[in-house]
Amino acid sequence: METEGSNIVVSRRKLMLEDWKHTLYLWRQNKLAMIGTVIIVFFIAIAVFAPLIAPYDPVKVDLSQALLSPSFEHIFGTDQFGRDIFSRVIYGARIEVGIILLVTVISGAIGIAVGITAGYFGGVIDEILMRITDIFLAFPNLILAMALSAMLGRGVFNAIIAISLVGWTVIARLSRAEAMKIKSLPYIEAIRALGAGNLRILLLHILPMCMSPVLVQLSLRMGSIILTAAGLGFLGLGAQPPTPEWGAIVSDGRSYLVDQWWISTFPGLFIALVVLGFNLLGDGIRDIMDPRIRR
Amino acid sequence: MKRLLDVSDLRVMFHTYRGTIKALNGVRLWLNEEERLGIVGETGCGKSVSALSIMRLIDPPGEITDGEIVFEGLDLLKMSEEEMDKSVRGKKISMIFQEPVSALNPVFKVGFQIAEAIAHSNDISMDEAYKKVPESLEMVGLDWKRSMELYPHELSGGMAQRVMIAMALAVKPKLLIADEPTSALDVTIQAQILQLLDELVRMGKNAVILITHDLGIASEFCDRITVMYAGNVIEVSDSQEVFQSPLHPYSKGLINSIPIIGASKVLRGIPGSVPDLVSPPPGCRFHPRCEFCFDRCRVELPDLREVKPDHFVACHLYSDDSKEG
Amino acid sequence: MEALIKVENLKKYFEIKKSMLSKPLQVKAINGISLEIPKGVIFAVVGESGSGKSTLGRVILKLIDPTSGKVFFDGQDITSLKSKDMIKYRKQMQIVQQDPYNSLHPRKLIKDIVGEGLKIHYKLSAEEIYLRIKEILECVGLREEHMFRYPHEFSGGQRQRIAIARALVLRPKFLVLDEPTSALDVSVQARTLALLCELKENFDLTYLFITHNLAVVDYMASHVAVMYLGKIMEIGSKDDIFSRPKHPYTVSLLEAIPSVGKGKRVRMIPRGEIPSPVNLPKGCLFHTRCVQAKDICAKKDPQEVEISPGHMCRCHLYS
Amino acid sequence: SNSPAATPKDSLVIAADTQILISLDPAVCYETFAAQITEAGYSGLTSIQPVNGVLTPVPCLAEKWDILDNGTKYVFHLRKNARFSNGDPVTADDVVFSFQRLLSINKSPAWLLEEIGLTKENMQETIAKQDDNTVVLKTKPLAPNVILSILGGSWGGIVNKKVVMANEVNGDFGEAYLLDKSVGAGAGPYEIVEWKRNDHILLRANKYYWAGIPAIKQIYIKDVPEATTQFLLVQKGDADVAWRVTTEQAAQLKNSPQKGIKLVTVPSQSNEYVAMNAQWGPFKDERVLQAIKYAIDYDAIIKSVMKGFAILNQNFIPIGYFGYVEMNPYKKDLAKAKQLLKEAGYSNGFEVELLTNPTQIRTDEAIIIQSNLAEVGIKVNVTTMPASEMYAKFRQQGHQMILAGWGIDYPDPDALAKPFANYKVKQLAWRTMWYDDYAANLAEKAGQELDQARRLELYRTLQEYWIKKSPFIMLYQPLDFWVVRDNVMGFEEAATGYSITFDFTKITKK
Amino acid sequence: MRLETFIIKRLFLMLVVLFGVSVVVFVVARAIPADPVGAILGGNAPLDVVEDMTRRLGLDKPLFDQFVDFITGAARGDLGVSIKSNRPVIKDIAEFFPATLELAIVAALISVLLGVPLGIFSAVHRNKLIDHFCRVFSILGVSMPVFWTGLLLLILFYYHLGWLPGSGRVDIFTVVPPRVTGLLLMDSLLAGDFGAFKDALLHIILPAVVLGYSSTASIARIMRSSMLDVLRQDFIRTARAKGIGRKLVIYRHALRNALIPVVTIIGLTFGGLLEGAVLTETIFGWPGLGRYIVNSLLLLDYPAIMGGTLFVAVVYSLVNLVVDIVYAALDPRMRV
Ligand SMILES: Nc1ncnc2c1ncn2[C@@H]1O[C@H](COP(=O)(O)OP(=O)(O)OP(=O)(O)O)[C@@H](O)[C@H]1O
Ligand SMILES: Nc1ncnc2c1ncn2[C@@H]1O[C@H](COP(=O)(O)OP(=O)(O)OP(=O)(O)O)[C@@H](O)[C@H]1O
Ligand SMILES: [Mg+2]
Ligand SMILES: [Mg+2]
Ligand code: NI
């Protein structure tokens, strides 16, 4: 038995390797996805190692250093409080990562739960859940997010919860369509024939199949989430000072745009870069996951 | 009879992550005018790829790496895309595909799609082409007034295949390639379509390449049969002959696998499965599944040679030296 | 012979909506079917696409609820059972589907696919499950090492074996084989059919064998029902159907089969297309295509007529 | 950049954020900016003008007045040549109607008349016509400056009874009509011709204005919500005035002057303050309040947030007001602050929430305060929320610390003493739970004192007490600033006294 | 089902959705811990004035009664009177909506005109350099914060280059043509006033480009993948086998099929443009509905928030209804 056991491990590893090799191959073929991955990895690395990378305290006010243009000491310059923009941007990456995680978890969870339940059961349940989804879809998103963030209290994370409470609709529709497609496939019927209950089918068999399109969708939405958060900041509803949230930095620096361009421009570029990264990656994953290409 | 098509040493590869799939490995096909050739073989053996190669419709990651496709004396592989469009595709050669409903464009009416083919083949305007559509539809037994105005999704499988046939034959091609034209249809409809095709081809004096995995169809419809295996042509012969006295062990195995009504024989099947074309076995590609396999089969790829009049086979069992040895 | 399955006047109508814009249509997929499947036989159902073969199989297994009629399994009426009570019967009846590419969960290992049934019905240790899976895989001609692979690594024939293993792991008495070989190459089909025959003996099974290939029926079955548009046109033993076919539809089905190596022949092929099950013809369902149709055929639905014991036919020619 | 396109000579184009405007009806309008426009459309009995550097009520539609009965009865004599923009003369009927209308409509500014003793209940007796040209008001006993200043506000604007009543719908006293225009209804130097919401406001010179037709014939107030855009428009010459540029942009202009545009600054009639909830935890201890006052770096706020556009004034009476005394005892002194905290038992500091609304200036100030207090161990959590929410919380006494501003309603120390010191009027002092009877009584007494010298003394005493004891920290008195094109003359004169008054008639163009 | 029945059914479903939207907006607005009256009266107003106003606005009534008032009013097309402007909300909306609509239409046009060709190029030249370029170009649009690009473009095209006007819908001194549709581009054409048309056109370019570019990517992306999808279909092989040439295959056979899913996205995008224009409207001084609603929210002007939101929801639902109908027109499979 023991040797068999190890055999199993070997073959299993080999198989995962195969799968990975395929994915890796497709990924390497897809240059943009590669660039996207590099950007995102870079971004996450920044967030993780922020204290090591950032040369200064991101929130420390030092008025004697205010509004310095980019130089060797402050490569992105400083803002009106003498805070090092580079350090703020680096620490800001942590906030953005937090935003992304929260939204993914919340809107992903709600969206999938609603979507697959509606898609799998169909009928009245579907009708009710989809009408609820319609309500949230028809609701002006920014307004709902604003209202919710006013309701929940201030702060980036509350704003993000608000955004996710709004953003699940897309995921719900997507996973509903996916669940509907999958539930009529023969293998689900075969599992039902084995005597599996609805819950088992839903959680063990349909849910995993809905994950990858949902993940693609989520990765594509990351960008718009960061931007919505930044937009809330522009309207004064986002991050609380002195949180170095990128959108807030851009929007605070806008009155300096003509002369102290660096305050807005660097965080702006970072937002654009990361959003671009997520979009490229999302597009890439979609291509890679595409069964017609994968086969 | 005049030689219409001569394909020799055709090699096609698909570049994929797993490596290069050697889909066709020196395929040889030939066809005279008005002749009907059947290509049979298991799934994945390269039937469709051969057909698409003749039309030069192999897309990346596929690539025709070698060979000659001489049609009416011209090598199609040396032609430019424009020349292919201008003088071959939809003019001298036309094609019918397996899934008739999905092979028609869902957003255009049937009439339009047929007219388009006619317009291109005769170099006439669409308006003029429209005038010829009823004729083609009637030819395949459809009520033209009604069917012209239908969208493909409103057709049943049988009707759609009739439309495809009308479209393919409206251009009066020298060669009609039919890639599994009836596999998606029901038995009774399949019989109808084959009968129709038979009549029309006889009338139009078209040469036909019929691709199928159903040997029964091939034997009833075709004059000559080519058996393919894993990218190679392994046997070519008159259609009666192949069934009555197959030579290649693979052909034999195939024929022994077919259940026949009333013939209470034991179905044997062929052990093993089709090789992976990324790393096909060396030598004869069939040797791992072959019960008569000997050393030479493992190293040397057999040529297609004429062992009886008009009966070609690629197997070392029938090569001269093996007889000696 | 004792009947394992008994079906009484079974009907299943589907409501379908083609698109948002269209009005729901009623598809009469099966429309009044009665039959009995004796224990230990291979009972074949043949018919063209859309005739309701798969639906019949699924209703018998209670994968969908019938519109009306009853299904008895081992004498027990299972149509009215709650899903809780049905669990017990699930172990005894299983299905093998047509499409080997979509019948296996693409993201699961073979051991999980085959072991699913065991996990649902029994509380077994991982080791025990492992052994049972291994055993059943060997029965269908696969090896232990295959347990840790994903479906996409297998050929169609092997996938079909996995599907059979999944069905057999619960040791059922009754198996619905819904066109188990129609997606396979002939060479593979031959071996799969042989395996099915062997398993039937070893496991003491009863098959409902659904197919459109009469040659396969001839090879496998002992009883045959010919379906057309949701109704059984002719039913009888294999000999009745193949040697003494009565219904014009059965005859034309037999005629339509291309025969290997016999060259061209003149055949009796039914005219026209199969009518849509949404819009069934009045009178005899087959009259629109029947070459022997009479006036009455368009008006009256023929009754079932017993030609000989166990051989029934639904045609005005015999009433 | 290329040469600017000039606007017509007799027109003034102002780029401003008009989003905050609610109504241009003198009986409704209460917002700083809207009040300036309303004032242009409607004149009152008095108007506020700087006289020798002090904002003073001066005759306007009333050419003179008599104060009788110990300052409880005012007789106003109307100017004979005062006319509405449709040519109708301004009569006592119109005045009585206007005040009664204000009270009947009872919107935001109504409380100011109630302040001086005119209420909805008593308005039939207290507001009366003596003859066509004379109006009598019976008021509470208050310093005349209080009463005359209040009457000079935008709410004191006189409307044309005939026009208004002709346009009344459902007994709304013409509120809907006057909402966005003053056509025929006002006697101010301009007629408000139209207000296209979020687009523009158009003012046209009043042909019948009693003091002569103003030099600028048309004023366009163009809605430009974004400050940066406003600035760009003036730089390009598409607008003559940018009403609200940011301090950064103003500072930039001050440091490197640009051709064609100039910066105009005047002291603002407002205060920037921090209020600490006197009944909340550590703030119950006066020493903590003191410590915080010593921890804040006032200079830094003025220099880096306001870029110098502010005046250090730690008391509630602004510079130039009657009663103002220079009194700026607090300077950043960490040692002292720490000492005080230690005495109060908070040597390890504490955590506190600072509320403010998310304007750039407020958040910047909050950040400085946050970093200042961090130095003495107090952890400040800044929470920004829209003004509507912030004030709601403040009104419910739900804050711990709040950073906000106070715009002065009328140019008299009473307008500040009451809210900041008298909790009984349920204003700022009450909101921040500073229930100090001594300060409250002092503020009340000073408001009623008729004798100037004694009044001065009372305010001095109050301020000395307030600056030590109150839970308010007065950060500074801001400067208001505008960016205007070079060819606009007299803007500074016009703007003096903003935001209590703004006199468009003083503006001319070269 | 006939088209009319379909539309009636959809309109009915829309009512259900709108009722839900009203409930949500009502609940959410009331749950915000702030008092609208105080917001309107400003920081200086004393307490009793605030209380008096609360009473007059009916905000002291039980919540349920307030909701019933709102719903019954809305059913009659009366969205109440704005607390802030004291005008019927419906009138305010009528005033602001055309500006937003005009901006959204032009922006949608820009994003379609950019997105569709970019998507096609990308798909046809899949994995070539031009594909990478098209994709990065379109994705950049969604990647940059609107307020940032807006300001940058403003500084460039207005301040430095002076090519385009900086703010508003028309120049102050342009005489606005009589209001017919409220869409200035349309009205000026109707009035035959080409000067005004040109002026309005110049003014709309910058905001529309900023707004439109930001939604180009989603259209280009769907266009690309749907085109790729279609190019793999069997009927494309049929068309190629007909020999009609690559161009016709792509533009006649592939494009129309590929456009079908794009229509849905265009509808969704358009909905997004209607509501998402707030930031653009702020930067370019565009007197639109987005700013109106956001502003109402900041002031807690309940009737305006609810009315505005409900209105946007109505428009959104109508747009989607139209999309579904267009969808049917494009795809014969969807027809009866
Ligand atoms: N687009 C492609 N990409 C990669 N490999 C391909 C592609 N098309 C065909 N092949 C490979 O080429 C080989 C021959 O395929 P082909 O389609 O010609 O088989 P066939 O004989 O027509 O089979 P079937 O009966 O299933 O139609 C197969 O092994 C297949 O994997
Ligand atoms: N879930 C369903 N919803 C609606 N209609 C259905 C459903 N399942 C089957 N049908 C319809 O019922 C009829 C019978 O279908 P069924 O699948 O039983 O036919 P079949 O004989 O198995 O055909 P095939 O040979 O194609 O498998 C068909 O017209 C089919 O369209
Ligand atoms: Mg093929
Ligand atoms: Mg079936
Ligand atoms: Ni078949």
Tab-separated table of N, CA, C and O in Angstrom, chain D residues 166-220:
chain	number	residue	atom	x	y	z
D	166	ALA	N	-49.213	89.376	-7.538
D	166	ALA	CA	-49.748	88.995	-8.845
D	166	ALA	C	-49.229	87.615	-9.259
D	166	ALA	O	-49.850	86.929	-10.061
D	167	ASN	N	-48.077	87.248	-8.701
D	167	ASN	CA	-47.496	85.968	-9.099
D	167	ASN	C	-47.628	84.904	-8.029
D	167	ASN	O	-46.918	83.912	-8.041
D	168	GLU	N	-48.530	85.131	-7.103
D	168	GLU	CA	-48.682	84.163	-6.028
D	168	GLU	C	-49.393	82.905	-6.537
D	168	GLU	O	-50.316	82.987	-7.327
D	169	VAL	N	-48.908	81.770	-6.101
D	169	VAL	CA	-49.638	80.520	-6.364
D	169	VAL	C	-49.862	79.793	-5.044
D	169	VAL	O	-48.934	79.621	-4.257
D	170	ASN	N	-51.084	79.358	-4.832
D	170	ASN	CA	-51.445	78.605	-3.622
D	170	ASN	C	-50.958	79.284	-2.337
D	170	ASN	O	-50.404	78.627	-1.468
D	171	GLY	N	-51.110	80.571	-2.278
D	171	GLY	CA	-50.748	81.273	-1.039
D	171	GLY	C	-49.294	81.154	-0.663
D	171	GLY	O	-48.944	81.044	0.508
D	172	ASP	N	-48.394	81.127	-1.665
D	172	ASP	CA	-46.982	80.961	-1.335
D	172	ASP	C	-46.254	82.294	-1.231
D	172	ASP	O	-45.028	82.340	-1.180
D	173	PHE	N	-47.008	83.389	-1.197
D	173	PHE	CA	-46.391	84.716	-1.136
D	173	PHE	C	-45.354	84.912	-2.239
D	173	PHE	O	-44.326	85.537	-2.042
D	174	GLY	N	-45.633	84.334	-3.369
D	174	GLY	CA	-44.729	84.531	-4.505
D	174	GLY	C	-43.385	83.840	-4.354
D	174	GLY	O	-42.434	84.155	-5.069
D	175	GLU	N	-43.323	82.887	-3.451
D	175	GLU	CA	-42.032	82.232	-3.213
D	175	GLU	C	-41.523	81.537	-4.476
D	175	GLU	O	-40.331	81.583	-4.786
D	176	ALA	N	-42.438	80.894	-5.181
D	176	ALA	CA	-42.023	80.193	-6.392
D	176	ALA	C	-41.547	81.184	-7.449
D	176	ALA	O	-40.588	80.926	-8.175
D	177	TYR	N	-42.221	82.330	-7.495
D	177	TYR	CA	-41.838	83.332	-8.497
D	177	TYR	C	-40.446	83.891	-8.200
D	177	TYR	O	-39.587	83.996	-9.071
D	178	LEU	N	-40.221	84.253	-6.943
D	178	LEU	CA	-38.960	84.899	-6.594
D	178	LEU	C	-37.794	83.925	-6.455
D	178	LEU	O	-36.659	84.345	-6.291
D	179	LEU	N	-38.130	82.650	-6.514
D	179	LEU	CA	-37.084	81.641	-6.352
D	179	LEU	C	-35.874	81.918	-7.241
D	179	LEU	O	-34.736	81.855	-6.802
D	180	ASP	N	-36.127	82.220	-8.509
D	180	ASP	CA	-35.003	82.316	-9.428
D	180	ASP	C	-34.987	83.608	-10.243
D	180	ASP	O	-34.350	83.684	-11.270
D	181	LYS	N	-35.757	84.599	-9.810
D	181	LYS	CA	-35.704	85.881	-10.524
D	181	LYS	C	-36.262	86.975	-9.626
D	181	LYS	O	-36.957	86.706	-8.641
D	182	SER	N	-35.951	88.209	-9.985
D	182	SER	CA	-36.504	89.321	-9.206
D	182	SER	C	-37.220	90.273	-10.128
D	182	SER	O	-37.420	91.424	-9.795
D	183	VAL	N	-37.560	89.795	-11.314
D	183	VAL	CA	-38.077	90.708	-12.337
D	183	VAL	C	-39.239	91.538	-11.794
D	183	VAL	O	-40.272	91.021	-11.395
D	184	GLY	N	-39.016	92.845	-11.753
D	184	GLY	CA	-40.050	93.793	-11.294
D	184	GLY	C	-40.248	93.797	-9.807
D	184	GLY	O	-41.000	94.604	-9.273
D	185	ALA	N	-39.577	92.935	-9.067
D	185	ALA	CA	-39.917	92.781	-7.657
D	185	ALA	C	-38.886	93.373	-6.717
D	185	ALA	O	-39.130	93.480	-5.522
D	186	GLY	N	-37.717	93.767	-7.210
D	186	GLY	CA	-36.682	94.239	-6.302
D	186	GLY	C	-36.278	95.662	-6.623
D	186	GLY	O	-36.419	96.126	-7.759
D	187	ALA	N	-35.745	96.316	-5.612
D	187	ALA	CA	-35.316	97.696	-5.823
D	187	ALA	C	-33.807	97.807	-5.730
D	187	ALA	O	-33.256	98.871	-5.511
D	188	GLY	N	-33.109	96.711	-5.864
D	188	GLY	CA	-31.655	96.710	-5.788
D	188	GLY	C	-31.042	97.233	-7.072
D	188	GLY	O	-31.749	97.507	-8.049
D	189	PRO	N	-29.723	97.358	-7.085
D	189	PRO	CA	-29.051	97.899	-8.273
D	189	PRO	C	-29.197	96.992	-9.499
D	189	PRO	O	-29.069	97.466	-10.627
D	190	TYR	N	-29.465	95.748	-9.292
D	190	TYR	CA	-29.612	94.834	-10.421
D	190	TYR	C	-30.941	94.113	-10.348
D	190	TYR	O	-31.542	93.998	-9.277
D	191	GLU	N	-31.322	93.649	-11.521
D	191	GLU	CA	-32.502	92.809	-11.571
D	191	GLU	C	-32.024	91.385	-11.861
D	191	GLU	O	-31.204	91.181	-12.761
D	192	ILE	N	-32.494	90.438	-11.048
D	192	ILE	CA	-32.120	89.045	-11.335
D	192	ILE	C	-33.018	88.567	-12.463
D	192	ILE	O	-34.214	88.371	-12.282
D	193	VAL	N	-32.437	88.424	-13.640
D	193	VAL	CA	-33.260	88.141	-14.815
D	193	VAL	C	-33.610	86.652	-14.883
D	193	VAL	O	-34.749	86.273	-15.077
D	194	GLU	N	-32.599	85.824	-14.720
D	194	GLU	CA	-32.910	84.392	-14.720
D	194	GLU	C	-31.814	83.634	-13.991
D	194	GLU	O	-30.671	84.071	-13.896
D	195	TRP	N	-32.209	82.519	-13.483
D	195	TRP	CA	-31.238	81.611	-12.878
D	195	TRP	C	-31.502	80.251	-13.463
D	195	TRP	O	-32.497	79.624	-13.168
D	196	LYS	N	-30.596	79.847	-14.329
D	196	LYS	CA	-30.707	78.505	-14.882
D	196	LYS	C	-29.829	77.628	-14.024
D	196	LYS	O	-28.617	77.737	-14.033
D	197	ARG	N	-30.508	76.821	-13.258
D	197	ARG	CA	-29.833	75.996	-12.288
D	197	ARG	C	-28.627	75.254	-12.846
D	197	ARG	O	-28.681	74.709	-13.926
D	198	ASN	N	-27.584	75.246	-12.080
D	198	ASN	CA	-26.355	74.563	-12.462
D	198	ASN	C	-25.846	75.017	-13.825
D	198	ASN	O	-25.125	74.284	-14.486
D	199	ASP	N	-26.262	76.194	-14.234
D	199	ASP	CA	-25.808	76.658	-15.522
D	199	ASP	C	-25.331	78.102	-15.406
D	199	ASP	O	-24.152	78.379	-15.485
D	200	HIS	N	-26.259	79.013	-15.185
D	200	HIS	CA	-25.815	80.388	-14.993
D	200	HIS	C	-26.902	81.217	-14.320
D	200	HIS	O	-28.068	80.824	-14.264
D	201	ILE	N	-26.482	82.385	-13.836
D	201	ILE	CA	-27.423	83.372	-13.307
D	201	ILE	C	-27.134	84.658	-14.066
D	201	ILE	O	-25.972	85.004	-14.283
D	202	LEU	N	-28.208	85.310	-14.469
D	202	LEU	CA	-28.009	86.548	-15.228
D	202	LEU	C	-28.609	87.717	-14.451
D	202	LEU	O	-29.782	87.693	-14.066
D	203	LEU	N	-27.800	88.759	-14.219
D	203	LEU	CA	-28.267	89.978	-13.560
D	203	LEU	C	-28.177	91.106	-14.569
D	203	LEU	O	-27.204	91.200	-15.322
D	204	ARG	N	-29.206	91.970	-14.547
D	204	ARG	CA	-29.145	93.115	-15.460
D	204	ARG	C	-29.351	94.373	-14.638
D	204	ARG	O	-30.145	94.376	-13.691
D	205	ALA	N	-28.643	95.449	-15.009
D	205	ALA	CA	-28.709	96.696	-14.231
D	205	ALA	C	-30.147	97.209	-14.146
D	205	ALA	O	-30.902	97.143	-15.122
D	206	ASN	N	-30.511	97.698	-12.953
D	206	ASN	CA	-31.850	98.241	-12.724
D	206	ASN	C	-31.892	99.691	-13.198
D	206	ASN	O	-31.211	100.557	-12.653
D	207	LYS	N	-32.717	99.928	-14.227
D	207	LYS	CA	-32.791	101.271	-14.822
D	207	LYS	C	-33.253	102.315	-13.822
D	207	LYS	O	-33.008	103.495	-13.973
D	208	TYR	N	-33.987	101.852	-12.827
D	208	TYR	CA	-34.614	102.801	-11.895
D	208	TYR	C	-33.881	102.877	-10.569
D	208	TYR	O	-34.401	103.389	-9.596
D	209	TYR	N	-32.686	102.339	-10.511
D	209	TYR	CA	-31.994	102.292	-9.217
D	209	TYR	C	-31.795	103.698	-8.687
D	209	TYR	O	-31.281	104.581	-9.392
D	210	TRP	N	-32.139	103.898	-7.442
D	210	TRP	CA	-32.171	105.249	-6.883
D	210	TRP	C	-30.804	105.923	-6.859
D	210	TRP	O	-30.684	107.122	-6.970
D	211	ALA	N	-29.732	105.120	-6.761
D	211	ALA	CA	-28.418	105.746	-6.689
D	211	ALA	C	-27.765	105.823	-8.060
D	211	ALA	O	-26.565	106.052	-8.169
D	212	GLY	N	-28.540	105.647	-9.087
D	212	GLY	CA	-27.995	105.732	-10.439
D	212	GLY	C	-27.689	104.356	-11.011
D	212	GLY	O	-27.393	103.416	-10.284
D	213	ILE	N	-27.769	104.245	-12.344
D	213	ILE	CA	-27.580	102.936	-12.974
D	213	ILE	C	-26.127	102.504	-12.812
D	213	ILE	O	-25.214	103.273	-13.100
D	214	PRO	N	-25.893	101.282	-12.360
D	214	PRO	CA	-24.518	100.825	-12.162
D	214	PRO	C	-23.735	100.770	-13.477
D	214	PRO	O	-24.338	100.673	-14.557
D	215	ALA	N	-22.409	100.817	-13.348
D	215	ALA	CA	-21.557	100.853	-14.531
D	215	ALA	C	-21.620	99.537	-15.312
D	215	ALA	O	-21.660	99.527	-16.533
D	216	ILE	N	-21.578	98.454	-14.594
D	216	ILE	CA	-21.650	97.151	-15.271
D	216	ILE	C	-23.111	96.854	-15.554
D	216	ILE	O	-23.937	96.830	-14.647
D	217	LYS	N	-23.407	96.626	-16.835
D	217	LYS	CA	-24.813	96.492	-17.188
D	217	LYS	C	-25.328	95.052	-17.034
D	217	LYS	O	-26.513	94.830	-16.845
D	218	GLN	N	-24.414	94.134	-17.183
D	218	GLN	CA	-24.874	92.737	-17.071
D	218	GLN	C	-23.874	91.935	-16.268
D	218	GLN	O	-22.668	92.108	-16.432
D	219	ILE	N	-24.378	91.079	-15.427
D	219	ILE	CA	-23.483	90.171	-14.705
D	219	ILE	C	-23.917	88.738	-15.001
D	219	ILE	O	-25.079	88.380	-14.807
D	220	TYR	N	-22.965	87.965	-15.534
D	220	TYR	CA	-23.232	86.537	-15.740
D	220	TYR	C	-22.517	85.778	-14.663
D	220	TYR	O	-21.302	85.928	-14.523
